[in-house]
Each structure stands twice: as C-alpha cells, then as structure tokens.
PDB file of C-alpha atoms in Angstrom:
ATOM      1  CA  UNK O  18      95.300  56.119  93.698  1.00 43.00           C
ATOM      2  CA  UNK O  19      94.616  52.849  91.890  1.00 44.00           C
ATOM      3  CA  UNK O  20      94.787  52.384  88.142  1.00 43.00           C
ATOM      4  CA  UNK O  21      91.008  52.421  87.684  1.00 43.00           C
ATOM      5  CA  UNK O  22      90.603  55.900  89.177  1.00 45.00           C
ATOM      6  CA  UNK O  23      91.148  58.921  86.988  1.00 44.00           C
ATOM      7  CA  UNK O  24      91.980  62.438  88.020  1.00 45.00           C
ATOM      8  CA  UNK O  25      90.546  65.512  86.383  1.00 46.00           C
ATOM      9  CA  UNK O  26      93.008  67.069  83.984  1.00 47.00           C
ATOM     10  CA  UNK O  27      95.284  69.371  85.905  1.00 55.00           C
ATOM     11  CA  UNK O  28      95.432  73.041  84.971  1.00 63.00           C
ATOM     12  CA  UNK O  29      96.371  76.315  86.563  1.00 79.00           C
ATOM     13  CA  UNK O  30      93.731  77.306  89.130  1.00 84.00           C
ATOM     14  CA  UNK O  31      92.711  80.910  89.835  1.00 91.00           C
ATOM     15  CA  UNK O  32      91.553  81.376  93.434  1.00 92.00           C
ATOM     16  CA  UNK O  33      89.859  84.442  94.863  1.00 96.00           C
ATOM     17  CA  UNK O  34      90.363  84.600  98.620  1.00 96.00           C
ATOM     18  CA  UNK O  35      87.896  86.948 100.321  1.00 97.00           C
ATOM     19  CA  UNK O  36      89.223  87.394 103.849  1.00 95.00           C
ATOM     20  CA  UNK O  37      89.443  90.471 106.079  1.00 95.00           C
ATOM     21  CA  UNK O  38      91.908  88.981 108.570  1.00 91.00           C
ATOM     22  CA  UNK O  39      95.433  89.531 107.195  1.00 92.00           C
ATOM     23  CA  UNK O  40      96.970  86.687 109.216  1.00 90.00           C
ATOM     24  CA  UNK O  41      94.331  84.181 108.060  1.00 90.00           C
ATOM     25  CA  UNK O  42      94.744  85.363 104.464  1.00 92.00           C
ATOM     26  CA  UNK O  43      98.507  84.892 104.632  1.00 91.00           C
ATOM     27  CA  UNK O  44      98.178  81.434 106.217  1.00 88.00           C
ATOM     28  CA  UNK O  45      95.603  80.378 103.624  1.00 88.00           C
ATOM     29  CA  UNK O  46      97.658  81.600 100.674  1.00 87.00           C
ATOM     30  CA  UNK O  47     100.786  79.919 102.037  1.00 85.00           C
ATOM     31  CA  UNK O  48      99.007  76.610 102.639  1.00 83.00           C
ATOM     32  CA  UNK O  49      97.616  76.660  99.086  1.00 82.00           C
ATOM     33  CA  UNK O  50     101.027  77.508  97.601  1.00 80.00           C
ATOM     34  CA  UNK O  51     102.542  74.519  99.380  1.00 73.00           C
ATOM     35  CA  UNK O  52     100.049  72.199  97.692  1.00 66.00           C
ATOM     36  CA  UNK O  53     100.764  70.162  94.590  1.00 63.00           C
ATOM     37  CA  UNK O  54      98.458  72.175  92.343  1.00 68.00           C
ATOM     38  CA  UNK O  55      99.617  75.183  90.331  1.00 72.00           C
ATOM     39  CA  UNK O  56      97.466  78.047  91.528  1.00 79.00           C
ATOM     40  CA  UNK O  57      97.323  81.797  91.863  1.00 87.00           C
ATOM     41  CA  UNK O  58      95.682  83.268  94.942  1.00 90.00           C
ATOM     42  CA  UNK O  59      94.188  86.740  94.584  1.00 94.00           C
ATOM     43  CA  UNK O  60      93.181  88.335  97.877  1.00 96.00           C
ATOM     44  CA  UNK O  61      90.543  90.975  98.651  1.00 97.00           C
ATOM     45  CA  UNK O  62      89.565  92.104 102.129  1.00 95.00           C
ATOM     46  CA  UNK O  63      85.796  92.579 102.029  1.00 96.00           C
ATOM     47  CA  UNK O  64      82.631  91.845 100.107  1.00 96.00           C
ATOM     48  CA  UNK O  65      82.542  95.138  98.219  1.00 96.00           C
ATOM     49  CA  UNK O  66      86.013  94.450  96.825  1.00 97.00           C
ATOM     50  CA  UNK O  67      85.076  90.835  96.104  1.00 97.00           C
ATOM     51  CA  UNK O  68      82.124  91.803  93.946  1.00 97.00           C
ATOM     52  CA  UNK O  69      84.154  94.502  92.150  1.00 97.00           C
ATOM     53  CA  UNK O  70      86.823  91.866  91.450  1.00 98.00           C
ATOM     54  CA  UNK O  71      84.309  89.280  90.256  1.00 97.00           C
ATOM     55  CA  UNK O  72      82.556  91.823  88.033  1.00 97.00           C
ATOM     56  CA  UNK O  73      85.906  93.232  86.824  1.00 96.00           C
ATOM     57  CA  UNK O  74      85.041  96.756  87.870  1.00 96.00           C
ATOM     58  CA  UNK O  75      87.374  99.675  88.548  1.00 95.00           C
ATOM     59  CA  UNK O  76      90.903  98.615  89.410  1.00 95.00           C
ATOM     60  CA  UNK O  77      89.897  94.993  88.811  1.00 96.00           C
ATOM     61  CA  UNK O  78      88.972  95.532  85.144  1.00 95.00           C
ATOM     62  CA  UNK O  79      91.756  93.176  84.041  1.00 94.00           C
ATOM     63  CA  UNK O  80      91.209  90.567  86.759  1.00 94.00           C
ATOM     64  CA  UNK O  81      91.249  86.899  85.874  1.00 92.00           C
ATOM     65  CA  UNK O  82      87.987  85.062  86.432  1.00 94.00           C
ATOM     66  CA  UNK O  83      88.456  82.826  89.480  1.00 95.00           C
ATOM     67  CA  UNK O  84      87.900  79.098  89.223  1.00 92.00           C
ATOM     68  CA  UNK O  85      86.816  79.046  92.866  1.00 93.00           C
ATOM     69  CA  UNK O  86      86.121  81.583  95.618  1.00 96.00           C
ATOM     70  CA  UNK O  87      87.190  81.017  99.232  1.00 95.00           C
ATOM     71  CA  UNK O  88      84.803  83.240 101.164  1.00 97.00           C
ATOM     72  CA  UNK O  89      84.827  84.368 104.778  1.00 95.00           C
ATOM     73  CA  UNK O  90      81.407  85.168 106.248  1.00 95.00           C
ATOM     74  CA  UNK O  91      82.095  87.929 108.750  1.00 92.00           C
ATOM     75  CA  UNK O  92      83.644  90.944 107.032  1.00 92.00           C
ATOM     76  CA  UNK O  93      83.194  94.710 107.018  1.00 89.00           C
ATOM     77  CA  UNK O  94      81.171  96.680 104.439  1.00 90.00           C
ATOM     78  CA  UNK O  95      79.502  93.619 102.862  1.00 94.00           C
ATOM     79  CA  UNK O  96      79.626  90.242 104.551  1.00 94.00           C
ATOM     80  CA  UNK O  97      80.108  86.855 102.935  1.00 95.00           C
ATOM     81  CA  UNK O  98      76.413  85.992 103.026  1.00 96.00           C
ATOM     82  CA  UNK O  99      75.623  89.060 100.919  1.00 96.00           C
ATOM     83  CA  UNK O 100      78.455  88.274  98.498  1.00 97.00           C
ATOM     84  CA  UNK O 101      77.273  84.676  98.148  1.00 97.00           C
ATOM     85  CA  UNK O 102      73.668  85.758  97.544  1.00 97.00           C
ATOM     86  CA  UNK O 103      74.733  88.283  94.894  1.00 97.00           C
ATOM     87  CA  UNK O 104      77.039  85.805  93.178  1.00 97.00           C
ATOM     88  CA  UNK O 105      74.412  83.095  92.948  1.00 97.00           C
ATOM     89  CA  UNK O 106      71.815  85.590  91.662  1.00 97.00           C
ATOM     90  CA  UNK O 107      74.172  86.779  88.897  1.00 96.00           C
ATOM     91  CA  UNK O 108      74.047  84.701  85.705  1.00 95.00           C
ATOM     92  CA  UNK O 109      77.712  85.500  84.984  1.00 94.00           C
ATOM     93  CA  UNK O 110      78.954  84.464  88.448  1.00 96.00           C
ATOM     94  CA  UNK O 111      76.606  81.760  89.718  1.00 95.00           C
ATOM     95  CA  UNK O 112      78.586  78.835  88.321  1.00 94.00           C
ATOM     96  CA  UNK O 113      81.790  79.767  90.188  1.00 95.00           C
ATOM     97  CA  UNK O 114      82.139  77.359  93.108  1.00 95.00           C
ATOM     98  CA  UNK O 115      82.148  79.057  96.516  1.00 96.00           C
ATOM     99  CA  UNK O 116      83.821  77.504  99.535  1.00 95.00           C
ATOM    100  CA  UNK O 117      82.835  79.142 102.809  1.00 96.00           C
ATOM    101  CA  UNK O 118      85.997  79.300 104.925  1.00 92.00           C
ATOM    102  CA  UNK O 119      85.125  80.890 108.236  1.00 90.00           C
ATOM    103  CA  UNK O 120      85.654  80.767 111.986  1.00 89.00           C
ATOM    104  CA  UNK O 121      81.918  80.235 112.498  1.00 90.00           C
ATOM    105  CA  UNK O 122      80.597  76.798 113.308  1.00 87.00           C
ATOM    106  CA  UNK O 123      77.058  78.008 113.930  1.00 93.00           C
ATOM    107  CA  UNK O 124      74.325  75.732 112.592  1.00 95.00           C
ATOM    108  CA  UNK O 125      72.487  78.850 111.406  1.00 96.00           C
ATOM    109  CA  UNK O 126      75.506  79.964 109.324  1.00 95.00           C
ATOM    110  CA  UNK O 127      75.909  76.476 107.865  1.00 96.00           C
ATOM    111  CA  UNK O 128      72.213  76.216 106.967  1.00 96.00           C
ATOM    112  CA  UNK O 129      72.051  79.734 105.548  1.00 96.00           C
ATOM    113  CA  UNK O 130      75.226  79.253 103.490  1.00 96.00           C
ATOM    114  CA  UNK O 131      73.883  76.109 101.861  1.00 96.00           C
ATOM    115  CA  UNK O 132      70.492  77.767 101.312  1.00 97.00           C
ATOM    116  CA  UNK O 133      72.382  80.520  99.465  1.00 96.00           C
ATOM    117  CA  UNK O 134      74.013  77.782  97.333  1.00 96.00           C
ATOM    118  CA  UNK O 135      77.491  77.588  98.852  1.00 96.00           C
ATOM    119  CA  UNK O 136      79.341  74.566  97.497  1.00 94.00           C
ATOM    120  CA  UNK O 137      80.783  73.659 100.880  1.00 93.00           C
ATOM    121  CA  UNK O 138      81.252  75.043 104.377  1.00 95.00           C
ATOM    122  CA  UNK O 139      84.567  74.715 106.234  1.00 92.00           C
ATOM    123  CA  UNK O 140      85.208  75.969 109.754  1.00 91.00           C
ATOM    124  CA  UNK O 141      88.733  77.301 110.266  1.00 88.00           C
ATOM    125  CA  UNK O 142      90.539  75.653 113.163  1.00 83.00           C
ATOM    126  CA  UNK O 143      92.270  77.891 115.707  1.00 82.00           C
ATOM    127  CA  UNK O 144      95.768  76.346 115.703  1.00 84.00           C
ATOM    128  CA  UNK O 145      98.210  77.043 112.863  1.00 85.00           C
ATOM    129  CA  UNK O 146      99.033  73.377 112.191  1.00 85.00           C
ATOM    130  CA  UNK O 147      95.350  72.414 112.114  1.00 87.00           C
ATOM    131  CA  UNK O 148      94.550  75.464 109.966  1.00 84.00           C
ATOM    132  CA  UNK O 149      97.227  74.474 107.431  1.00 83.00           C
ATOM    133  CA  UNK O 150      95.946  70.900 107.373  1.00 86.00           C
ATOM    134  CA  UNK O 151      92.357  72.000 106.716  1.00 86.00           C
ATOM    135  CA  UNK O 152      93.318  74.467 103.963  1.00 85.00           C
ATOM    136  CA  UNK O 153      95.556  71.862 102.340  1.00 82.00           C
ATOM    137  CA  UNK O 154      92.705  69.334 102.386  1.00 84.00           C
ATOM    138  CA  UNK O 155      90.351  71.933 100.852  1.00 83.00           C
ATOM    139  CA  UNK O 156      92.951  72.552  98.149  1.00 80.00           C
ATOM    140  CA  UNK O 157      93.527  68.855  97.556  1.00 78.00           C
ATOM    141  CA  UNK O 158      89.813  68.234  97.154  1.00 82.00           C
ATOM    142  CA  UNK O 159      88.817  71.268  95.087  1.00 79.00           C
ATOM    143  CA  UNK O 160      91.879  71.397  92.869  1.00 74.00           C
ATOM    144  CA  UNK O 161      92.909  67.755  92.446  1.00 74.00           C
ATOM    145  CA  UNK O 162      89.698  65.741  92.840  1.00 78.00           C
ATOM    146  CA  UNK O 163      86.808  67.959  91.719  1.00 77.00           C
ATOM    147  CA  UNK O 164      86.304  68.832  88.063  1.00 78.00           C
ATOM    148  CA  UNK O 165      85.805  72.598  87.989  1.00 77.00           C
ATOM    149  CA  UNK O 166      83.845  74.394  85.276  1.00 80.00           C
ATOM    150  CA  UNK O 167      86.065  75.082  82.247  1.00 77.00           C
ATOM    151  CA  UNK O 168      87.640  78.540  82.053  1.00 75.00           C
ATOM    152  CA  UNK O 169      85.456  81.101  80.307  1.00 72.00           C
ATOM    153  CA  UNK O 170      86.807  83.368  77.647  1.00 59.00           C
ATOM    154  CA  UNK O 171      86.402  87.013  78.545  1.00 53.00           C
TER     155      UNK O 171
END
C-alpha cells in the first residue's frame, strides 16, 4: 500500500455466516479467523434462523447486529434467495451488506442475487486450499478495504 492510499479505520467486525453445510461453515470461520482483521463469526444453519438472528427474535434476542452477512443460497426451510429478499425489503436490515457465498455458479443465481440487491456473489471452490484462498480474499476485501456502515446502537 503506498502512502497516498488510506485504509478505512479498522474495528471489530461482526459476521453472520448463514450456511447449512457444517464442513463449509467450519472452513469459512477458520479462514476468517486466520485473517488480519478482528472479527467474530456467528453461524446459523438456515434461513429461518438467519432471519430470527437478524431480527433478534427468540434465543437471538441479545444478538449483535452483523456488519456483513455471508449467505449460502441452497438451504433447508428458507433458502438464501428468500432471506436476501426479506432483508432488502426490511428497513432495519436492508443496509447490511450481503455476500452470497455458494457452490452455485449458475448465471440465473448470479442474476437473481444481484436483482435482489446482493452486494457480491462468490462461488465456493471445491478444494480446501482454493476455498481458504477465496474466503480470505473475501475477508480482506470486505473487512480491510471496504468501508462498512457504522455500527447501529440497539
């Protein structure tokens, strides 16, 4: 980084990981923890839980508001497309950046995700090393380069 470039001020980042595959969730959380940014990864396994977490309902009544959501598309009960649509239609949630992190590379999924106002779409690679590299690059970009909305008071 040269002297003329500035970085956004660094702060603790709250991440909500919405992922039904336990192995992918563990790999993602581990890759983010190995980054240079102080973060906390909260994990839920489906869209129903994600929306309860985001709305601080039930057992999530004391949940921290995430700075960013990493969202899988294909999940049980309520898929990522439905979660994304509900988030972006909710005045309290719509400003939270959503990164689609999925195995899909379908043009239809990409187009639909952006139409639903996803902030970016990332296809998960199959190999562990490639997966770690992609998640680390997502973390580097979203947590060290991008200026996220300021934390909201509850």
